[in-house]
mmCIF file with all atom_site columns, C-alpha atoms in Angstrom:
data_model
loop_
_atom_site.group_PDB
_atom_site.id
_atom_site.type_symbol
_atom_site.label_atom_id
_atom_site.label_alt_id
_atom_site.label_comp_id
_atom_site.label_asym_id
_atom_site.label_entity_id
_atom_site.label_seq_id
_atom_site.pdbx_PDB_ins_code
_atom_site.Cartn_x
_atom_site.Cartn_y
_atom_site.Cartn_z
_atom_site.occupancy
_atom_site.B_iso_or_equiv
_atom_site.pdbx_formal_charge
_atom_site.auth_seq_id
_atom_site.auth_comp_id
_atom_site.auth_asym_id
_atom_site.auth_atom_id
_atom_site.pdbx_PDB_model_num
ATOM 1   C CA . LYS G 1 1   ? 109.100 84.105  91.960  1.00 0.00 ? 239 LYS G CA 1
ATOM 2   C CA . ASN G 1 2   ? 107.296 87.845  91.575  1.00 0.00 ? 240 ASN G CA 1
ATOM 3   C CA . GLU G 1 3   ? 105.589 88.871  96.130  1.00 0.00 ? 241 GLU G CA 1
ATOM 4   C CA . VAL G 1 4   ? 103.076 90.670  92.989  1.00 0.00 ? 242 VAL G CA 1
ATOM 5   C CA . GLU G 1 5   ? 101.226 88.554  90.752  1.00 0.00 ? 243 GLU G CA 1
ATOM 6   C CA . GLN G 1 6   ? 98.097  89.183  88.606  1.00 0.00 ? 244 GLN G CA 1
ATOM 7   C CA . SER G 1 7   ? 96.026  87.615  86.628  1.00 0.00 ? 245 SER G CA 1
ATOM 8   C CA . PRO G 1 8   ? 94.881  87.411  84.151  1.00 0.00 ? 246 PRO G CA 1
ATOM 9   C CA . GLN G 1 9   ? 97.919  89.018  81.791  1.00 0.00 ? 247 GLN G CA 1
ATOM 10  C CA . ASN G 1 10  ? 95.660  90.134  78.507  1.00 0.00 ? 248 ASN G CA 1
ATOM 11  C CA . LEU G 1 11  ? 92.050  90.746  78.299  1.00 0.00 ? 249 LEU G CA 1
ATOM 12  C CA . THR G 1 12  ? 90.042  91.508  75.590  1.00 0.00 ? 250 THR G CA 1
ATOM 13  C CA . ALA G 1 13  ? 86.334  92.042  76.212  1.00 0.00 ? 251 ALA G CA 1
ATOM 14  C CA . GLN G 1 14  ? 83.253  93.768  74.351  1.00 0.00 ? 252 GLN G CA 1
ATOM 15  C CA . GLU G 1 15  ? 81.532  96.901  75.596  1.00 0.00 ? 253 GLU G CA 1
ATOM 16  C CA . GLY G 1 16  ? 79.431  96.224  78.396  1.00 0.00 ? 254 GLY G CA 1
ATOM 17  C CA . GLU G 1 17  ? 80.789  92.803  79.101  1.00 0.00 ? 255 GLU G CA 1
ATOM 18  C CA . PHE G 1 18  ? 82.018  92.939  83.176  1.00 0.00 ? 256 PHE G CA 1
ATOM 19  C CA . ILE G 1 19  ? 85.264  92.304  83.882  1.00 0.00 ? 257 ILE G CA 1
ATOM 20  C CA . THR G 1 20  ? 87.415  90.811  86.570  1.00 0.00 ? 258 THR G CA 1
ATOM 21  C CA . ILE G 1 21  ? 91.219  91.310  87.150  1.00 0.00 ? 259 ILE G CA 1
ATOM 22  C CA . ASN G 1 22  ? 93.215  89.093  90.345  1.00 0.00 ? 260 ASN G CA 1
ATOM 23  C CA . CYS G 1 23  ? 96.018  89.785  91.933  1.00 0.00 ? 261 CYS G CA 1
ATOM 24  C CA . SER G 1 24  ? 98.087  87.664  94.913  1.00 0.00 ? 262 SER G CA 1
ATOM 25  C CA . TYR G 1 25  ? 100.305 88.961  97.176  1.00 0.00 ? 263 TYR G CA 1
ATOM 26  C CA . SER G 1 26  ? 102.571 87.030  99.082  1.00 0.00 ? 264 SER G CA 1
ATOM 27  C CA . VAL G 1 27  ? 104.528 89.392  101.827 1.00 0.00 ? 265 VAL G CA 1
ATOM 28  C CA . GLY G 1 28  ? 102.780 90.818  104.937 1.00 0.00 ? 266 GLY G CA 1
ATOM 29  C CA . ILE G 1 29  ? 101.203 94.272  103.389 1.00 0.00 ? 267 ILE G CA 1
ATOM 30  C CA . SER G 1 30  ? 100.041 97.055  105.101 1.00 0.00 ? 268 SER G CA 1
ATOM 31  C CA . ALA G 1 31  ? 97.485  98.491  102.044 1.00 0.00 ? 269 ALA G CA 1
ATOM 32  C CA . LEU G 1 32  ? 97.209  97.516  98.236  1.00 0.00 ? 270 LEU G CA 1
ATOM 33  C CA . HIS G 1 33  ? 96.749  99.398  95.352  1.00 0.00 ? 271 HIS G CA 1
ATOM 34  C CA . TRP G 1 34  ? 95.122  99.862  91.931  1.00 0.00 ? 272 TRP G CA 1
ATOM 35  C CA . LEU G 1 35  ? 96.615  101.598 89.590  1.00 0.00 ? 273 LEU G CA 1
ATOM 36  C CA . GLN G 1 36  ? 95.558  102.611 86.168  1.00 0.00 ? 274 GLN G CA 1
ATOM 37  C CA . GLN G 1 37  ? 98.010  103.396 83.075  1.00 0.00 ? 275 GLN G CA 1
ATOM 38  C CA . HIS G 1 38  ? 96.526  104.599 80.042  1.00 0.00 ? 276 HIS G CA 1
ATOM 39  C CA . PRO G 1 39  ? 99.738  105.101 76.981  1.00 0.00 ? 277 PRO G CA 1
ATOM 40  C CA . GLY G 1 40  ? 101.424 107.686 77.625  1.00 0.00 ? 278 GLY G CA 1
ATOM 41  C CA . GLY G 1 41  ? 102.219 106.316 80.703  1.00 0.00 ? 279 GLY G CA 1
ATOM 42  C CA . GLY G 1 42  ? 100.673 108.503 83.549  1.00 0.00 ? 280 GLY G CA 1
ATOM 43  C CA . ILE G 1 43  ? 99.764  106.187 86.555  1.00 0.00 ? 281 ILE G CA 1
ATOM 44  C CA . VAL G 1 44  ? 96.333  106.709 88.300  1.00 0.00 ? 282 VAL G CA 1
ATOM 45  C CA . SER G 1 45  ? 95.130  106.087 91.807  1.00 0.00 ? 283 SER G CA 1
ATOM 46  C CA . LEU G 1 46  ? 92.696  104.297 91.300  1.00 0.00 ? 284 LEU G CA 1
ATOM 47  C CA . PHE G 1 47  ? 91.992  102.664 94.657  1.00 0.00 ? 285 PHE G CA 1
ATOM 48  C CA . MET G 1 48  ? 93.622  101.905 98.428  1.00 0.00 ? 286 MET G CA 1
ATOM 49  C CA . LEU G 1 49  ? 92.855  99.082  100.141 1.00 0.00 ? 287 LEU G CA 1
ATOM 50  C CA . SER G 1 50  ? 93.312  98.060  103.562 1.00 0.00 ? 288 SER G CA 1
ATOM 51  C CA . SER G 1 51  ? 90.208  95.207  103.474 1.00 0.00 ? 289 SER G CA 1
ATOM 52  C CA . GLY G 1 52  ? 86.817  94.445  102.820 1.00 0.00 ? 290 GLY G CA 1
ATOM 53  C CA . LYS G 1 53  ? 85.653  96.340  99.840  1.00 0.00 ? 291 LYS G CA 1
ATOM 54  C CA . LYS G 1 54  ? 85.547  99.507  98.157  1.00 0.00 ? 292 LYS G CA 1
ATOM 55  C CA . LYS G 1 55  ? 83.561  101.257 95.255  1.00 0.00 ? 293 LYS G CA 1
ATOM 56  C CA . HIS G 1 56  ? 83.796  104.314 92.795  1.00 0.00 ? 294 HIS G CA 1
ATOM 57  C CA . GLY G 1 57  ? 81.134  104.511 89.567  1.00 0.00 ? 295 GLY G CA 1
ATOM 58  C CA . ARG G 1 58  ? 81.551  101.371 88.072  1.00 0.00 ? 296 ARG G CA 1
ATOM 59  C CA . LEU G 1 59  ? 84.649  100.426 89.435  1.00 0.00 ? 297 LEU G CA 1
ATOM 60  C CA . ILE G 1 60  ? 85.343  97.789  92.744  1.00 0.00 ? 298 ILE G CA 1
ATOM 61  C CA . ALA G 1 61  ? 87.623  96.620  94.669  1.00 0.00 ? 299 ALA G CA 1
ATOM 62  C CA . THR G 1 62  ? 88.082  94.293  97.340  1.00 0.00 ? 300 THR G CA 1
ATOM 63  C CA . ILE G 1 63  ? 90.382  92.581  99.611  1.00 0.00 ? 301 ILE G CA 1
ATOM 64  C CA . ASN G 1 64  ? 90.969  89.390  101.621 1.00 0.00 ? 302 ASN G CA 1
ATOM 65  C CA . ILE G 1 65  ? 94.096  89.822  103.808 1.00 0.00 ? 303 ILE G CA 1
ATOM 66  C CA . GLN G 1 66  ? 93.481  85.873  104.671 1.00 0.00 ? 304 GLN G CA 1
ATOM 67  C CA . GLU G 1 67  ? 93.990  84.485  101.512 1.00 0.00 ? 305 GLU G CA 1
ATOM 68  C CA . LYS G 1 68  ? 96.275  87.652  100.916 1.00 0.00 ? 306 LYS G CA 1
ATOM 69  C CA . HIS G 1 69  ? 94.067  88.077  97.820  1.00 0.00 ? 307 HIS G CA 1
ATOM 70  C CA . SER G 1 70  ? 92.477  90.871  95.696  1.00 0.00 ? 308 SER G CA 1
ATOM 71  C CA . SER G 1 71  ? 90.407  91.747  92.980  1.00 0.00 ? 309 SER G CA 1
ATOM 72  C CA . LEU G 1 72  ? 89.414  94.556  90.626  1.00 0.00 ? 310 LEU G CA 1
ATOM 73  C CA . HIS G 1 73  ? 86.056  94.455  89.127  1.00 0.00 ? 311 HIS G CA 1
ATOM 74  C CA . ILE G 1 74  ? 84.569  96.553  86.415  1.00 0.00 ? 312 ILE G CA 1
ATOM 75  C CA . THR G 1 75  ? 80.888  96.634  85.641  1.00 0.00 ? 313 THR G CA 1
ATOM 76  C CA . ALA G 1 76  ? 79.846  97.914  82.122  1.00 0.00 ? 314 ALA G CA 1
ATOM 77  C CA . SER G 1 77  ? 82.620  98.135  80.381  1.00 0.00 ? 315 SER G CA 1
ATOM 78  C CA . HIS G 1 78  ? 83.695  100.718 77.893  1.00 0.00 ? 316 HIS G CA 1
ATOM 79  C CA . PRO G 1 79  ? 86.312  101.469 75.042  1.00 0.00 ? 317 PRO G CA 1
ATOM 80  C CA . ARG G 1 80  ? 87.707  103.925 77.494  1.00 0.00 ? 318 ARG G CA 1
ATOM 81  C CA . ASP G 1 81  ? 88.895  101.516 80.460  1.00 0.00 ? 319 ASP G CA 1
ATOM 82  C CA . SER G 1 82  ? 90.926  100.087 78.296  1.00 0.00 ? 320 SER G CA 1
ATOM 83  C CA . ALA G 1 83  ? 94.717  100.909 79.708  1.00 0.00 ? 321 ALA G CA 1
ATOM 84  C CA . VAL G 1 84  ? 96.816  98.528  82.163  1.00 0.00 ? 322 VAL G CA 1
ATOM 85  C CA . TYR G 1 85  ? 95.365  97.505  85.605  1.00 0.00 ? 323 TYR G CA 1
ATOM 86  C CA . ILE G 1 86  ? 97.895  97.401  88.226  1.00 0.00 ? 324 ILE G CA 1
ATOM 87  C CA . CYS G 1 87  ? 98.416  96.003  91.692  1.00 0.00 ? 325 CYS G CA 1
ATOM 88  C CA . ALA G 1 88  ? 100.657 97.596  94.169  1.00 0.00 ? 326 ALA G CA 1
ATOM 89  C CA . VAL G 1 89  ? 100.771 96.465  97.512  1.00 0.00 ? 327 VAL G CA 1
ATOM 90  C CA . ARG G 1 90  ? 103.068 98.344  100.820 1.00 0.00 ? 328 ARG G CA 1
ATOM 91  C CA . LEU G 1 91  ? 105.509 96.085  102.767 1.00 0.00 ? 329 LEU G CA 1
ATOM 92  C CA . TYR G 1 92  ? 104.399 96.308  106.230 1.00 0.00 ? 330 TYR G CA 1
ATOM 93  C CA . ASN G 1 93  ? 105.476 98.851  108.213 1.00 0.00 ? 331 ASN G CA 1
ATOM 94  C CA . THR G 1 94  ? 107.518 100.250 105.059 1.00 0.00 ? 332 THR G CA 1
ATOM 95  C CA . ASP G 1 95  ? 106.866 103.168 102.264 1.00 0.00 ? 333 ASP G CA 1
ATOM 96  C CA . LYS G 1 96  ? 108.315 100.197 99.985  1.00 0.00 ? 334 LYS G CA 1
ATOM 97  C CA . LEU G 1 97  ? 105.207 99.490  96.990  1.00 0.00 ? 335 LEU G CA 1
ATOM 98  C CA . ILE G 1 98  ? 105.705 96.890  94.809  1.00 0.00 ? 336 ILE G CA 1
ATOM 99  C CA . PHE G 1 99  ? 104.014 96.768  92.201  1.00 0.00 ? 337 PHE G CA 1
ATOM 100 C CA . GLY G 1 100 ? 102.733 93.462  90.146  1.00 0.00 ? 338 GLY G CA 1
ATOM 101 C CA . THR G 1 101 ? 103.276 92.798  86.602  1.00 0.00 ? 339 THR G CA 1
ATOM 102 C CA . GLY G 1 102 ? 100.073 94.182  85.459  1.00 0.00 ? 340 GLY G CA 1
ATOM 103 C CA . THR G 1 103 ? 96.556  93.287  83.158  1.00 0.00 ? 341 THR G CA 1
ATOM 104 C CA . ARG G 1 104 ? 96.570  95.377  79.496  1.00 0.00 ? 342 ARG G CA 1
ATOM 105 C CA . LEU G 1 105 ? 92.629  95.372  78.739  1.00 0.00 ? 343 LEU G CA 1
ATOM 106 C CA . GLN G 1 106 ? 91.628  95.996  75.752  1.00 0.00 ? 344 GLN G CA 1
ATOM 107 C CA . VAL G 1 107 ? 87.658  96.315  75.130  1.00 0.00 ? 345 VAL G CA 1
ATOM 108 C CA . PHE G 1 108 ? 85.616  96.812  71.753  1.00 0.00 ? 346 PHE G CA 1
ATOM 109 C CA . PRO G 1 109 ? 83.199  98.255  70.548  1.00 0.00 ? 347 PRO G CA 1
ATOM 110 C CA . ASP L 2 1   ? 96.693  120.870 94.364  1.00 0.00 ? 246 ASP L CA 1
ATOM 111 C CA . THR L 2 2   ? 96.787  116.723 94.371  1.00 0.00 ? 247 THR L CA 1
ATOM 112 C CA . GLU L 2 3   ? 99.658  116.622 91.643  1.00 0.00 ? 248 GLU L CA 1
ATOM 113 C CA . VAL L 2 4   ? 102.798 115.160 91.716  1.00 0.00 ? 249 VAL L CA 1
ATOM 114 C CA . THR L 2 5   ? 104.583 117.211 88.585  1.00 0.00 ? 250 THR L CA 1
ATOM 115 C CA . GLN L 2 6   ? 107.551 116.334 86.655  1.00 0.00 ? 251 GLN L CA 1
ATOM 116 C CA . THR L 2 7   ? 109.521 117.763 84.223  1.00 0.00 ? 252 THR L CA 1
ATOM 117 C CA . PRO L 2 8   ? 110.931 117.263 81.648  1.00 0.00 ? 253 PRO L CA 1
ATOM 118 C CA . LYS L 2 9   ? 108.372 114.892 80.066  1.00 0.00 ? 254 LYS L CA 1
ATOM 119 C CA . HIS L 2 10  ? 110.941 114.067 77.018  1.00 0.00 ? 255 HIS L CA 1
ATOM 120 C CA . LEU L 2 11  ? 114.542 113.965 77.691  1.00 0.00 ? 256 LEU L CA 1
ATOM 121 C CA . VAL L 2 12  ? 117.449 112.614 75.110  1.00 0.00 ? 257 VAL L CA 1
ATOM 122 C CA . MET L 2 13  ? 120.919 112.108 75.788  1.00 0.00 ? 258 MET L CA 1
ATOM 123 C CA . GLY L 2 14  ? 124.217 111.334 74.814  1.00 0.00 ? 259 GLY L CA 1
ATOM 124 C CA . MET L 2 15  ? 126.139 109.058 77.007  1.00 0.00 ? 260 MET L CA 1
ATOM 125 C CA . THR L 2 16  ? 128.400 111.316 78.062  1.00 0.00 ? 261 THR L CA 1
ATOM 126 C CA . ASN L 2 17  ? 125.530 114.192 79.529  1.00 0.00 ? 262 ASN L CA 1
ATOM 127 C CA . LYS L 2 18  ? 124.623 114.625 82.783  1.00 0.00 ? 263 LYS L CA 1
ATOM 128 C CA . LYS L 2 19  ? 121.192 116.172 83.267  1.00 0.00 ? 264 LYS L CA 1
ATOM 129 C CA . SER L 2 20  ? 118.374 116.104 85.911  1.00 0.00 ? 265 SER L CA 1
ATOM 130 C CA . LEU L 2 21  ? 114.769 114.811 86.878  1.00 0.00 ? 266 LEU L CA 1
ATOM 131 C CA . LYS L 2 22  ? 112.593 116.900 88.818  1.00 0.00 ? 267 LYS L CA 1
ATOM 132 C CA . CYS L 2 23  ? 109.311 115.814 90.582  1.00 0.00 ? 268 CYS L CA 1
ATOM 133 C CA . GLU L 2 24  ? 107.191 117.789 92.850  1.00 0.00 ? 269 GLU L CA 1
ATOM 134 C CA . GLN L 2 25  ? 104.666 118.192 95.067  1.00 0.00 ? 270 GLN L CA 1
ATOM 135 C CA . HIS L 2 26  ? 103.259 120.782 97.210  1.00 0.00 ? 271 HIS L CA 1
ATOM 136 C CA . MET L 2 27  ? 100.872 117.550 98.922  1.00 0.00 ? 272 MET L CA 1
ATOM 137 C CA . GLY L 2 28  ? 102.824 118.092 102.561 1.00 0.00 ? 273 GLY L CA 1
ATOM 138 C CA . HIS L 2 29  ? 103.750 113.850 101.837 1.00 0.00 ? 274 HIS L CA 1
ATOM 139 C CA . ARG L 2 30  ? 107.336 112.691 103.167 1.00 0.00 ? 275 ARG L CA 1
ATOM 140 C CA . ALA L 2 31  ? 107.379 109.671 101.339 1.00 0.00 ? 276 ALA L CA 1
ATOM 141 C CA . MET L 2 32  ? 109.133 110.027 97.697  1.00 0.00 ? 277 MET L CA 1
ATOM 142 C CA . TYR L 2 33  ? 109.616 107.732 94.781  1.00 0.00 ? 278 TYR L CA 1
ATOM 143 C CA . TRP L 2 34  ? 111.737 107.204 92.028  1.00 0.00 ? 279 TRP L CA 1
ATOM 144 C CA . TYR L 2 35  ? 110.739 104.563 89.617  1.00 0.00 ? 280 TYR L CA 1
ATOM 145 C CA . LYS L 2 36  ? 112.276 102.819 86.692  1.00 0.00 ? 281 LYS L CA 1
ATOM 146 C CA . GLN L 2 37  ? 109.373 101.512 83.825  1.00 0.00 ? 282 GLN L CA 1
ATOM 147 C CA . LYS L 2 38  ? 110.711 99.538  81.094  1.00 0.00 ? 283 LYS L CA 1
ATOM 148 C CA . ALA L 2 39  ? 107.871 98.627  77.797  1.00 0.00 ? 284 ALA L CA 1
ATOM 149 C CA . LYS L 2 40  ? 105.209 96.674  78.407  1.00 0.00 ? 285 LYS L CA 1
ATOM 150 C CA . LYS L 2 41  ? 106.835 95.704  81.987  1.00 0.00 ? 286 LYS L CA 1
ATOM 151 C CA . PRO L 2 42  ? 105.751 97.180  85.494  1.00 0.00 ? 287 PRO L CA 1
ATOM 152 C CA . PRO L 2 43  ? 107.902 99.908  87.655  1.00 0.00 ? 288 PRO L CA 1
ATOM 153 C CA . GLU L 2 44  ? 110.739 98.702  89.270  1.00 0.00 ? 289 GLU L CA 1
ATOM 154 C CA . LEU L 2 45  ? 111.422 100.500 92.441  1.00 0.00 ? 290 LEU L CA 1
ATOM 155 C CA . MET L 2 46  ? 114.686 102.790 92.410  1.00 0.00 ? 291 MET L CA 1
ATOM 156 C CA . PHE L 2 47  ? 114.667 104.865 95.684  1.00 0.00 ? 292 PHE L CA 1
ATOM 157 C CA . VAL L 2 48  ? 112.843 105.719 98.109  1.00 0.00 ? 293 VAL L CA 1
ATOM 158 C CA . TYR L 2 49  ? 112.869 109.044 100.048 1.00 0.00 ? 294 TYR L CA 1
ATOM 159 C CA . SER L 2 50  ? 111.444 109.361 103.671 1.00 0.00 ? 295 SER L CA 1
ATOM 160 C CA . TYR L 2 51  ? 111.695 112.780 105.512 1.00 0.00 ? 296 TYR L CA 1
ATOM 161 C CA . GLU L 2 52  ? 114.509 113.782 103.188 1.00 0.00 ? 297 GLU L CA 1
ATOM 162 C CA . LYS L 2 53  ? 116.558 111.208 103.641 1.00 0.00 ? 298 LYS L CA 1
ATOM 163 C CA . LEU L 2 54  ? 117.177 108.528 102.028 1.00 0.00 ? 299 LEU L CA 1
ATOM 164 C CA . SER L 2 55  ? 115.291 105.793 103.290 1.00 0.00 ? 300 SER L CA 1
ATOM 165 C CA . ILE L 2 56  ? 115.688 102.372 100.090 1.00 0.00 ? 301 ILE L CA 1
ATOM 166 C CA . ASN L 2 57  ? 118.090 102.022 97.582  1.00 0.00 ? 302 ASN L CA 1
ATOM 167 C CA . GLU L 2 58  ? 117.133 99.154  95.103  1.00 0.00 ? 303 GLU L CA 1
ATOM 168 C CA . SER L 2 59  ? 120.741 98.092  94.314  1.00 0.00 ? 304 SER L CA 1
ATOM 169 C CA . VAL L 2 60  ? 120.560 101.416 91.559  1.00 0.00 ? 305 VAL L CA 1
ATOM 170 C CA . PRO L 2 61  ? 123.941 101.661 89.393  1.00 0.00 ? 306 PRO L CA 1
ATOM 171 C CA . SER L 2 62  ? 125.833 104.928 90.608  1.00 0.00 ? 307 SER L CA 1
ATOM 172 C CA . ARG L 2 63  ? 125.008 106.781 87.391  1.00 0.00 ? 308 ARG L CA 1
ATOM 173 C CA . PHE L 2 64  ? 122.024 107.160 88.807  1.00 0.00 ? 309 PHE L CA 1
ATOM 174 C CA . SER L 2 65  ? 122.196 109.420 91.401  1.00 0.00 ? 310 SER L CA 1
ATOM 175 C CA . PRO L 2 66  ? 118.754 110.881 93.780  1.00 0.00 ? 311 PRO L CA 1
ATOM 176 C CA . GLU L 2 67  ? 118.765 113.253 96.112  1.00 0.00 ? 312 GLU L CA 1
ATOM 177 C CA . CYS L 2 68  ? 115.762 115.323 97.760  1.00 0.00 ? 313 CYS L CA 1
ATOM 178 C CA . PRO L 2 69  ? 116.669 119.360 98.787  1.00 0.00 ? 314 PRO L CA 1
ATOM 179 C CA . ASN L 2 70  ? 113.602 120.260 100.841 1.00 0.00 ? 315 ASN L CA 1
ATOM 180 C CA . SER L 2 71  ? 110.478 118.094 101.102 1.00 0.00 ? 316 SER L CA 1
ATOM 181 C CA . SER L 2 72  ? 108.674 118.728 98.445  1.00 0.00 ? 317 SER L CA 1
ATOM 182 C CA . LEU L 2 73  ? 111.526 118.061 95.679  1.00 0.00 ? 318 LEU L CA 1
ATOM 183 C CA . LEU L 2 74  ? 112.865 115.705 94.637  1.00 0.00 ? 319 LEU L CA 1
ATOM 184 C CA . ASN L 2 75  ? 115.436 115.348 91.541  1.00 0.00 ? 320 ASN L CA 1
ATOM 185 C CA . LEU L 2 76  ? 117.448 112.592 90.094  1.00 0.00 ? 321 LEU L CA 1
ATOM 186 C CA . HIS L 2 77  ? 120.907 113.737 88.673  1.00 0.00 ? 322 HIS L CA 1
ATOM 187 C CA . LEU L 2 78  ? 121.634 111.111 85.217  1.00 0.00 ? 323 LEU L CA 1
ATOM 188 C CA . HIS L 2 79  ? 125.428 110.685 84.511  1.00 0.00 ? 324 HIS L CA 1
ATOM 189 C CA . ALA L 2 80  ? 126.920 108.162 82.255  1.00 0.00 ? 325 ALA L CA 1
ATOM 190 C CA . LEU L 2 81  ? 124.140 106.479 81.404  1.00 0.00 ? 326 LEU L CA 1
ATOM 191 C CA . GLN L 2 82  ? 124.142 103.510 78.730  1.00 0.00 ? 327 GLN L CA 1
ATOM 192 C CA . PRO L 2 83  ? 121.564 102.835 76.444  1.00 0.00 ? 328 PRO L CA 1
ATOM 193 C CA . GLU L 2 84  ? 119.421 99.694  78.346  1.00 0.00 ? 329 GLU L CA 1
ATOM 194 C CA . ASP L 2 85  ? 118.952 103.271 80.715  1.00 0.00 ? 330 ASP L CA 1
ATOM 195 C CA . SER L 2 86  ? 116.533 104.784 78.471  1.00 0.00 ? 331 SER L CA 1
ATOM 196 C CA . ALA L 2 87  ? 113.038 104.116 79.936  1.00 0.00 ? 332 ALA L CA 1
ATOM 197 C CA . LEU L 2 88  ? 109.925 105.669 81.473  1.00 0.00 ? 333 LEU L CA 1
ATOM 198 C CA . TYR L 2 89  ? 111.121 107.922 84.925  1.00 0.00 ? 334 TYR L CA 1
ATOM 199 C CA . LEU L 2 90  ? 108.168 107.549 87.099  1.00 0.00 ? 335 LEU L CA 1
ATOM 200 C CA . CYS L 2 91  ? 108.156 109.675 90.672  1.00 0.00 ? 336 CYS L CA 1
ATOM 201 C CA . ALA L 2 92  ? 105.570 109.290 93.734  1.00 0.00 ? 337 ALA L CA 1
ATOM 202 C CA . SER L 2 93  ? 104.658 110.256 96.977  1.00 0.00 ? 338 SER L CA 1
ATOM 203 C CA . SER L 2 94  ? 103.146 109.480 100.355 1.00 0.00 ? 339 SER L CA 1
ATOM 204 C CA . PRO L 2 95  ? 102.100 110.513 102.849 1.00 0.00 ? 340 PRO L CA 1
ATOM 205 C CA . MET L 2 96  ? 103.541 108.645 105.259 1.00 0.00 ? 341 MET L CA 1
ATOM 206 C CA . GLY L 2 97  ? 103.624 108.173 109.378 1.00 0.00 ? 342 GLY L CA 1
ATOM 207 C CA . ALA L 2 98  ? 99.761  107.445 111.210 1.00 0.00 ? 343 ALA L CA 1
ATOM 208 C CA . THR L 2 99  ? 98.465  108.281 107.560 1.00 0.00 ? 344 THR L CA 1
ATOM 209 C CA . ARG L 2 100 ? 100.818 106.147 106.169 1.00 0.00 ? 345 ARG L CA 1
ATOM 210 C CA . ASN L 2 101 ? 97.543  103.880 104.735 1.00 0.00 ? 346 ASN L CA 1
ATOM 211 C CA . THR L 2 102 ? 96.374  106.744 102.130 1.00 0.00 ? 347 THR L CA 1
ATOM 212 C CA . GLU L 2 103 ? 96.586  107.223 98.308  1.00 0.00 ? 348 GLU L CA 1
ATOM 213 C CA . ALA L 2 104 ? 99.562  107.496 96.599  1.00 0.00 ? 349 ALA L CA 1
ATOM 214 C CA . PHE L 2 105 ? 100.217 109.416 93.632  1.00 0.00 ? 350 PHE L CA 1
ATOM 215 C CA . PHE L 2 106 ? 101.792 109.067 90.403  1.00 0.00 ? 351 PHE L CA 1
ATOM 216 C CA . GLY L 2 107 ? 103.814 111.578 87.787  1.00 0.00 ? 352 GLY L CA 1
ATOM 217 C CA . GLN L 2 108 ? 103.255 111.420 84.810  1.00 0.00 ? 353 GLN L CA 1
ATOM 218 C CA . GLY L 2 109 ? 107.083 110.008 84.111  1.00 0.00 ? 354 GLY L CA 1
ATOM 219 C CA . THR L 2 110 ? 110.042 111.776 82.131  1.00 0.00 ? 355 THR L CA 1
ATOM 220 C CA . ARG L 2 111 ? 110.298 109.731 78.798  1.00 0.00 ? 356 ARG L CA 1
ATOM 221 C CA . LEU L 2 112 ? 114.501 109.051 78.835  1.00 0.00 ? 357 LEU L CA 1
ATOM 222 C CA . THR L 2 113 ? 116.125 108.138 75.974  1.00 0.00 ? 358 THR L CA 1
ATOM 223 C CA . VAL L 2 114 ? 119.972 107.726 75.595  1.00 0.00 ? 359 VAL L CA 1
ATOM 224 C CA . VAL L 2 115 ? 122.087 107.390 72.820  1.00 0.00 ? 360 VAL L CA 1
#
């Protein structure tokens, strides 16, 4: 079993829909990252969370440390949001970043 | 400057070749990482350097040899690779210590093909 699990693995949406991607982890962490990867490879960091909630434009990320769960929400989705979204956790008191399995999102016009 | 720069972007090499991948950052980050990513899979951690010292080696075969000559530069030396080593190789960096819990920054990757 992976230490970091994401769901769903694949997600298709119509433009304008509200999207939620979930991440659960089974290890002690000091921080959780939400990352975006477009075809071609480059990874962009969207959020780093150690508690609570963060918002940036149409993106919202939340984390519940007690339940070891985080969600990434996209409001008013757009085709340019199509990408792979990856949850990564920093293991507690280390510099080790472990990646989740990724969620492939496609938003159609 | 908030970039992690990787060169080359693409590399094709034969199984008897020796080549190197390069990663550079000028953000003062003292943790640097190499990841390997196969198609449609998440990145897998290979190595972590902390303060220019190798702190984590995820049982990577010796045909991959990392090097951190200074705090801004991370190399990955490749020798006698196999076709199954073809993948996207990603470099990342992040702060350490008291500022550890901040953003991690990733390079665009080097797409390696071993023929």
